[in-house]
Amino acid sequence: MELRFEGDELSSVLNRLRRAQGQISGVVRMIEEGRDCEDVVTQLAAASRALDRAGFAIIATGLQQCLNDEQDGADGATTEQMRARLEKLFLSLA
C-alpha cells in the first residue's frame, strides 16, 4: 500500500513531526540541564502525543486512499486483506 500525500495533508503531518522533533530536542536539553522531573515528563508526554497524532493522520490518509482504491479496483487486495493491514497499522500505535 503506497501512501500518497497532497498539499494540506502533507504539510499537516510534517508540521506535527517537526513539532515532536523540537519537543524531543527540548527534552534532551532539559535532562542535560538537570531540570525538574515533572517538567521533563510533561514535555515528553507532549512529544508522544504529537507523534501519535502524526501517526493517526498518516493512517487516516491511508485508510481514505485504500477505500478510494478499493472502489476503483486499483489495489487487487481483498477487503479482508486490506482490513487486516489497516488493523495492524492501528495496533502499532496503540
CSV table of C-alpha atoms in Angstrom, one decimal:
chain,number,residue,atom,x,y,z
A,1,MET,CA,0.0,0.0,0.0
A,2,GLU,CA,1.7,3.2,-1.2
A,3,LEU,CA,0.8,6.3,0.7
A,4,ARG,CA,0.2,9.5,-1.3
A,5,PHE,CA,0.0,12.8,0.5
A,6,GLU,CA,-1.2,16.0,-1.1
A,7,GLY,CA,-1.0,19.7,-0.1
A,8,ASP,CA,-2.6,20.3,3.3
A,9,GLU,CA,-2.3,16.6,4.3
A,10,LEU,CA,1.5,16.6,3.8
A,11,SER,CA,2.1,19.9,5.5
A,12,SER,CA,-0.1,19.0,8.5
A,13,VAL,CA,1.8,15.7,9.1
A,14,LEU,CA,5.2,17.3,8.5
A,15,ASN,CA,4.3,20.1,11.0
A,16,ARG,CA,3.3,17.6,13.6
A,17,LEU,CA,6.5,15.6,13.1
A,18,ARG,CA,8.6,18.8,13.3
A,19,ARG,CA,6.8,19.8,16.5
A,20,ALA,CA,7.6,16.4,18.0
A,21,GLN,CA,11.2,16.7,16.9
A,22,GLY,CA,11.5,20.1,18.6
A,23,GLN,CA,9.9,18.7,21.7
A,24,ILE,CA,12.2,15.8,21.9
A,25,SER,CA,15.2,18.1,21.5
A,26,GLY,CA,13.7,20.1,24.3
A,27,VAL,CA,13.5,17.0,26.5
A,28,VAL,CA,17.2,16.2,25.8
A,29,ARG,CA,18.2,19.7,26.7
A,30,MET,CA,16.1,19.7,29.9
A,31,ILE,CA,17.7,16.4,31.0
A,32,GLU,CA,21.2,17.8,30.3
A,33,GLU,CA,20.4,20.9,32.3
A,34,GLY,CA,19.1,18.9,35.2
A,35,ARG,CA,15.5,20.3,35.0
A,36,ASP,CA,12.7,19.2,37.2
A,37,CYS,CA,11.4,15.6,36.6
A,38,GLU,CA,7.8,16.8,36.3
A,39,ASP,CA,8.7,19.3,33.6
A,40,VAL,CA,10.7,16.7,31.6
A,41,VAL,CA,7.8,14.2,31.8
A,42,THR,CA,5.3,16.9,30.8
A,43,GLN,CA,7.4,17.8,27.7
A,44,LEU,CA,7.9,14.1,26.9
A,45,ALA,CA,4.2,13.4,27.0
A,46,ALA,CA,3.6,16.3,24.6
A,47,ALA,CA,6.1,14.9,22.2
A,48,SER,CA,4.4,11.5,22.5
A,49,ARG,CA,1.0,13.0,21.7
A,50,ALA,CA,2.4,14.8,18.7
A,51,LEU,CA,3.9,11.6,17.3
A,52,ASP,CA,0.6,9.8,17.9
A,53,ARG,CA,-1.4,12.4,16.1
A,54,ALA,CA,1.0,12.3,13.2
A,55,GLY,CA,0.7,8.5,13.1
A,56,PHE,CA,-3.1,8.6,13.2
A,57,ALA,CA,-3.1,11.3,10.5
A,58,ILE,CA,-1.0,9.0,8.3
A,59,ILE,CA,-3.2,6.0,9.0
A,60,ALA,CA,-6.4,8.0,8.3
A,61,THR,CA,-5.0,9.2,5.0
A,62,GLY,CA,-4.0,5.7,4.1
A,63,LEU,CA,-7.5,4.4,5.0
A,64,GLN,CA,-9.1,7.0,2.8
A,65,GLN,CA,-6.8,6.1,0.0
A,66,CYS,CA,-7.4,2.4,0.4
A,67,LEU,CA,-11.2,2.9,0.4
A,68,ASN,CA,-10.9,5.0,-2.8
A,69,ASP,CA,-8.6,2.4,-4.4
A,70,GLU,CA,-11.0,-0.4,-3.5
A,71,GLN,CA,-13.9,1.5,-5.1
A,72,ASP,CA,-11.7,1.9,-8.2
A,73,GLY,CA,-10.5,-1.7,-8.0
A,74,ALA,CA,-6.9,-0.5,-8.1
A,75,ASP,CA,-5.1,-2.4,-5.4
A,76,GLY,CA,-6.0,-6.0,-6.0
A,77,ALA,CA,-6.1,-6.8,-2.3
A,78,THR,CA,-9.3,-8.3,-0.9
A,79,THR,CA,-11.3,-6.3,1.6
A,80,GLU,CA,-10.3,-8.7,4.3
A,81,GLN,CA,-6.6,-8.4,3.5
A,82,MET,CA,-6.9,-4.6,3.5
A,83,ARG,CA,-8.8,-4.6,6.8
A,84,ALA,CA,-6.1,-6.8,8.4
A,85,ARG,CA,-3.3,-4.5,7.1
A,86,LEU,CA,-5.1,-1.4,8.5
A,87,GLU,CA,-5.8,-3.1,11.8
A,88,LYS,CA,-2.1,-3.9,12.1
A,89,LEU,CA,-1.2,-0.3,11.5
A,90,PHE,CA,-3.7,1.0,14.1
A,91,LEU,CA,-2.4,-1.5,16.7
A,92,SER,CA,1.2,-0.5,16.1
A,93,LEU,CA,0.2,2.9,17.5
A,94,ALA,CA,-1.7,1.5,20.4
